PDB file of C-alpha atoms in Angstrom:
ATOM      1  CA  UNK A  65      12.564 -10.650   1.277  1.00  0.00           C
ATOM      2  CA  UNK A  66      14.939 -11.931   3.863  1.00  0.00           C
ATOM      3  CA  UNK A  67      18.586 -10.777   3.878  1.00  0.00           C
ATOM      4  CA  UNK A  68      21.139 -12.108   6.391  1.00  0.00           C
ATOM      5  CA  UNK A  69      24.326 -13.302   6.828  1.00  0.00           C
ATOM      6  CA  UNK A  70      26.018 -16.507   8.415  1.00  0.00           C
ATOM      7  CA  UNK A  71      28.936 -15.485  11.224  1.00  0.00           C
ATOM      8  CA  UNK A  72      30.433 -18.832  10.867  1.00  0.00           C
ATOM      9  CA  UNK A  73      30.551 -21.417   8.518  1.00  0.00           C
ATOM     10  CA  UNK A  74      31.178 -23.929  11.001  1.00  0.00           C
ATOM     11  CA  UNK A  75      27.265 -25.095  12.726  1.00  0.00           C
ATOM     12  CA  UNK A  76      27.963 -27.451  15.680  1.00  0.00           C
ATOM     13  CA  UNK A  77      26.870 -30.609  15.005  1.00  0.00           C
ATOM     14  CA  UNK A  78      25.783 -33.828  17.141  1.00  0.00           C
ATOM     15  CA  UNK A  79      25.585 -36.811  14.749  1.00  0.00           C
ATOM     16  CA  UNK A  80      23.554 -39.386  16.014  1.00  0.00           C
ATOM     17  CA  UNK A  81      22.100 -37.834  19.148  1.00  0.00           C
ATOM     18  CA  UNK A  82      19.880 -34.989  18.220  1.00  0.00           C
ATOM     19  CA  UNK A  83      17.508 -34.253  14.831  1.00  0.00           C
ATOM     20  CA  UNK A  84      18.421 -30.393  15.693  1.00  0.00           C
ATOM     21  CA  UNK A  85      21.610 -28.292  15.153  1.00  0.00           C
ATOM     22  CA  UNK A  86      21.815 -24.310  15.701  1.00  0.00           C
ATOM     23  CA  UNK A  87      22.382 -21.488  13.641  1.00  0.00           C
ATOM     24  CA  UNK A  88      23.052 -17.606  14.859  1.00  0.00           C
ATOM     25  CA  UNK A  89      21.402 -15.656  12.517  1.00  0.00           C
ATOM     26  CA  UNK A  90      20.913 -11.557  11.840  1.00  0.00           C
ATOM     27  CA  UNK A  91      18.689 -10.704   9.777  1.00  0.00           C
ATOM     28  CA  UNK A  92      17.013  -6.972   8.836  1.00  0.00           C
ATOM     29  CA  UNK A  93      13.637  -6.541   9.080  1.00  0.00           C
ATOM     30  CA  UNK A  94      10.870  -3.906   8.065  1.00  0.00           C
ATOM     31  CA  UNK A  95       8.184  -3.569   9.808  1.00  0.00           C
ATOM     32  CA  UNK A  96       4.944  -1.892   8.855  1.00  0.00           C
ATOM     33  CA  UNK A  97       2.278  -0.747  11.443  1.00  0.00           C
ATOM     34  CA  UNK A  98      -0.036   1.433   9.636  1.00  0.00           C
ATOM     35  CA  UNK A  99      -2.618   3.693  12.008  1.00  0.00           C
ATOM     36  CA  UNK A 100      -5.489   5.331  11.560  1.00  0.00           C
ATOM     37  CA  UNK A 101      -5.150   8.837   9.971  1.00  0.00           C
ATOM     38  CA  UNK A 102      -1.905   8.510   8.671  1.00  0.00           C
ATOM     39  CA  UNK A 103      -0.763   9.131   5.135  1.00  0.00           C
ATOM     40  CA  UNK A 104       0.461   6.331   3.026  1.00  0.00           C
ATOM     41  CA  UNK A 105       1.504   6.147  -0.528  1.00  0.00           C
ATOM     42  CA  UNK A 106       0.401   3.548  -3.173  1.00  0.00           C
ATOM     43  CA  UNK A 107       0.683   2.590  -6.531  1.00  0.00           C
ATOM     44  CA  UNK A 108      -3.066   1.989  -8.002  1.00  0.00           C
ATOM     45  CA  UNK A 109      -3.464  -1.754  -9.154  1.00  0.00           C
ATOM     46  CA  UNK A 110      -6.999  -1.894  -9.430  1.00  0.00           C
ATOM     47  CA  UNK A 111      -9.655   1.010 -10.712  1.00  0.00           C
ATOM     48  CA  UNK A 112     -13.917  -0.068 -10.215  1.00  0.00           C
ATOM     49  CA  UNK A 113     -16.805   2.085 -10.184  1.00  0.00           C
ATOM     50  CA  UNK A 114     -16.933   1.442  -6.536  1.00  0.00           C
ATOM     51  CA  UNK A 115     -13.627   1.845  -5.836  1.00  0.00           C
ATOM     52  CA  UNK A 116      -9.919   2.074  -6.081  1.00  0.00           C
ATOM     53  CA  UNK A 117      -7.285  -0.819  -5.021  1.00  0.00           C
ATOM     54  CA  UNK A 118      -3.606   0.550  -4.407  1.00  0.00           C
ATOM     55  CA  UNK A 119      -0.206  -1.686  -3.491  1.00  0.00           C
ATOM     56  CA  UNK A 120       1.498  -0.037  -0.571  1.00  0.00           C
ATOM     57  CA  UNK A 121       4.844  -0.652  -0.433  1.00  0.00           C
ATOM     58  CA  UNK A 122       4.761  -3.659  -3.458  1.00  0.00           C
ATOM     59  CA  UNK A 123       3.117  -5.874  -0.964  1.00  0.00           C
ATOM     60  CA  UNK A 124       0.290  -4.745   0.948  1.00  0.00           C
ATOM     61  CA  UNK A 125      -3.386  -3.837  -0.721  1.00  0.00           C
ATOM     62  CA  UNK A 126      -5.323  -1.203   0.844  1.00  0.00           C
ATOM     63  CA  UNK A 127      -9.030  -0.203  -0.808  1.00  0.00           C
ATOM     64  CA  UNK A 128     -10.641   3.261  -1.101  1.00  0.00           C
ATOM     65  CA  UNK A 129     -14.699   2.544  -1.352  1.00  0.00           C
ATOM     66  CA  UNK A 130     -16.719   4.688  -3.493  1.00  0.00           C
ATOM     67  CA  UNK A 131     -17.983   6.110  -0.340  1.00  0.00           C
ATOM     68  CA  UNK A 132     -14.139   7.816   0.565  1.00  0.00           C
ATOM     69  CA  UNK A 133     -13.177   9.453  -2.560  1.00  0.00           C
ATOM     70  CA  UNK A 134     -14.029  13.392  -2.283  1.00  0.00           C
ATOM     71  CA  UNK A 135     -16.804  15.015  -4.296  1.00  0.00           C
ATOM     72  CA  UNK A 136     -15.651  16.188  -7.466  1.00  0.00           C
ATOM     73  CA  UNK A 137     -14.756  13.127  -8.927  1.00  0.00           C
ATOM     74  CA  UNK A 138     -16.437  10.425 -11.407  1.00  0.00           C
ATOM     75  CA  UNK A 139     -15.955   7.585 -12.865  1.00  0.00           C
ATOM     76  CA  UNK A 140     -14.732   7.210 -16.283  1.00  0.00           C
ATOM     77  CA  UNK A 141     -14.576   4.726 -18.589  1.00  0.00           C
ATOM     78  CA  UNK A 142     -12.410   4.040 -22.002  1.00  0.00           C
ATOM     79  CA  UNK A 143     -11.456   1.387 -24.170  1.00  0.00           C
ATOM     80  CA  UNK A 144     -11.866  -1.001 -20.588  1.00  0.00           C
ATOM     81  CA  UNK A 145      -9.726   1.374 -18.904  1.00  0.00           C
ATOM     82  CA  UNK A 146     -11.558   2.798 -15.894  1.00  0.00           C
ATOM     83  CA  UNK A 147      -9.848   6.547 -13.938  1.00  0.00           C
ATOM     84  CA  UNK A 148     -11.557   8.372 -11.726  1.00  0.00           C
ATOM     85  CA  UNK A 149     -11.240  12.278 -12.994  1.00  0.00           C
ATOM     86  CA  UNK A 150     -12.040  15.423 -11.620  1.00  0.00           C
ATOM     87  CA  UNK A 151     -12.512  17.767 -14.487  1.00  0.00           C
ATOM     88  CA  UNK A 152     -12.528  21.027 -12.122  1.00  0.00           C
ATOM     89  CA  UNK A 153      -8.886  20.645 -10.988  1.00  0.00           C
ATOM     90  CA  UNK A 154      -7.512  18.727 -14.029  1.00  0.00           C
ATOM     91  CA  UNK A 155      -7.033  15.536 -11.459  1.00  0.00           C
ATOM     92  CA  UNK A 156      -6.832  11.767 -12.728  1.00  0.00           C
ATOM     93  CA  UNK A 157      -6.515   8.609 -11.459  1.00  0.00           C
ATOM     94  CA  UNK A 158      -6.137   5.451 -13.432  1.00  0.00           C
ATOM     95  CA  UNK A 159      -4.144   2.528 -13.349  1.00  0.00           C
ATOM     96  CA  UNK A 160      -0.637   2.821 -12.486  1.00  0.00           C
ATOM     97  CA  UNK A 161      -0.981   5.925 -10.579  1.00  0.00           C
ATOM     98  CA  UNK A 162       1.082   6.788  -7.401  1.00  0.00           C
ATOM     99  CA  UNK A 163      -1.512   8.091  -4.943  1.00  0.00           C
ATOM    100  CA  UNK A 164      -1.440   9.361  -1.132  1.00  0.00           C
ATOM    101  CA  UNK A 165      -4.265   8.422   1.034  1.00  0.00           C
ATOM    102  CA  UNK A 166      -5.076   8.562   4.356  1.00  0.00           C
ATOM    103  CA  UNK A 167      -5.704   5.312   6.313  1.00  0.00           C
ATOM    104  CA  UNK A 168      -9.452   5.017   7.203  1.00  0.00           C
ATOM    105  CA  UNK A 169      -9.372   1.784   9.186  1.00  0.00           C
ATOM    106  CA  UNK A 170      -6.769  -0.935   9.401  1.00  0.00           C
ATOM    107  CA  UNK A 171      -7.563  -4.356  10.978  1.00  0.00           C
ATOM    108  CA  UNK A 172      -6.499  -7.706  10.657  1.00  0.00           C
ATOM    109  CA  UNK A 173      -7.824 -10.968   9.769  1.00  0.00           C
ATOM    110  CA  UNK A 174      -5.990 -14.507   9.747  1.00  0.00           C
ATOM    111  CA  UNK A 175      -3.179 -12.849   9.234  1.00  0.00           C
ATOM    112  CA  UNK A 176      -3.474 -10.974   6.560  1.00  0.00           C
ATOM    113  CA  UNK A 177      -3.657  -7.117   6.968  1.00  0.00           C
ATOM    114  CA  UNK A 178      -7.408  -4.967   5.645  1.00  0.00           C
ATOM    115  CA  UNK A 179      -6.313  -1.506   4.844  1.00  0.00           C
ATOM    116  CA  UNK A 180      -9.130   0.843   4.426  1.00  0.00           C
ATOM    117  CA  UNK A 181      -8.081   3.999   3.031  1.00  0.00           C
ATOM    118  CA  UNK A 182      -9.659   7.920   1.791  1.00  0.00           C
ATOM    119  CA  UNK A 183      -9.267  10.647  -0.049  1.00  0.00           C
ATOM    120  CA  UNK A 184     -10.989  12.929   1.431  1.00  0.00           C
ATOM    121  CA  UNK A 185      -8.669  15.178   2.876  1.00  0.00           C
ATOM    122  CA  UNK A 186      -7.265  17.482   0.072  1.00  0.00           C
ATOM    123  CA  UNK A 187      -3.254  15.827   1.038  1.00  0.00           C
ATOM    124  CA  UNK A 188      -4.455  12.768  -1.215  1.00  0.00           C
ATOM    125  CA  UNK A 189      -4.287  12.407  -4.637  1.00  0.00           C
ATOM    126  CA  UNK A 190      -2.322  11.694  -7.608  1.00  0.00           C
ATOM    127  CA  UNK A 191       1.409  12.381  -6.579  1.00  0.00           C
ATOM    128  CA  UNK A 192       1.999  14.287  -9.645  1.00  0.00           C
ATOM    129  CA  UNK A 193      -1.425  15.990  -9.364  1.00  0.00           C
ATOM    130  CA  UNK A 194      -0.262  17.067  -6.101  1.00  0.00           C
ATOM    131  CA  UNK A 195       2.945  17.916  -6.342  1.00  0.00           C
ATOM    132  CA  UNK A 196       1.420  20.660  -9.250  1.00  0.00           C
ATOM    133  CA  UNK A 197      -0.917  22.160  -6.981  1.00  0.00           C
ATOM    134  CA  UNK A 198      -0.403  24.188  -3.764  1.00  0.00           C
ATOM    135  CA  UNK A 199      -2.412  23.064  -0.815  1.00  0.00           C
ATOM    136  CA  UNK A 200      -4.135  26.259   1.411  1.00  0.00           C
TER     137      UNK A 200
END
């Protein structure tokens, strides 16, 4: 989403000599420059037996393999809804969930930006898991 503003309405103008005209523009910008190690926060979009896709930020998709989610957990299955539960500590993920993570690996490719993420340090998790449990 862009957001700016014109100064002036008046854009100089050179009919009949140039194809080009001018126009001063501001505009705000985010920018996003995720590192390795960092926590970032994620609504889940996507739940698999081998792993879990999350939206950071409503635009960018990050993946947590099979591989990066801590021992505890499983994969469970209902009705075609997949979570991944821990029964021990009463932790769920499924669909919709707003998770922490920590960024694994973060590279890009053509452009486009391959988050690699984990939950294996015990910061991550289900934000309401975690904001019901205190961390030692």
């Amino acid at each position: 989403m862009y957001l700016g503003e014109f100064k002036s309405r008046l854009i100089p103008f050179c009919f009949g000599l140039s194809p080009y005209f001018k126009v001063n523009l501001t505009a705000n910008l985010l920018t996003f420059s995720p590192k390795m190690g960092m926590f970032l926060e994620g609504k889940v979009n996507k739940i698999e037996e081998d792993y879990i896709g999350v939206l950071v930020l409503g635009l960018f998709n990050a993946a947590i393999g099979v591989t990066d989610i801590r021992n505890g957990f499983h994969f469970f299955k209902k009705d075609l809804q997949g979570s991944w539960v821990n029964e021990m500590e009463r932790h769920i993920i499924k669909l919709g969930s707003v998770i922490r993570f920590s960024v694994k690996s973060v590279e890009e490719k053509d452009e486009f930006l391959d988050l690699s993420g984990s939950l294996m340090p015990k910061e991550t998790g289900s934000l309401e898991w975690l904001s019901q449990v205190k961390l030692v």
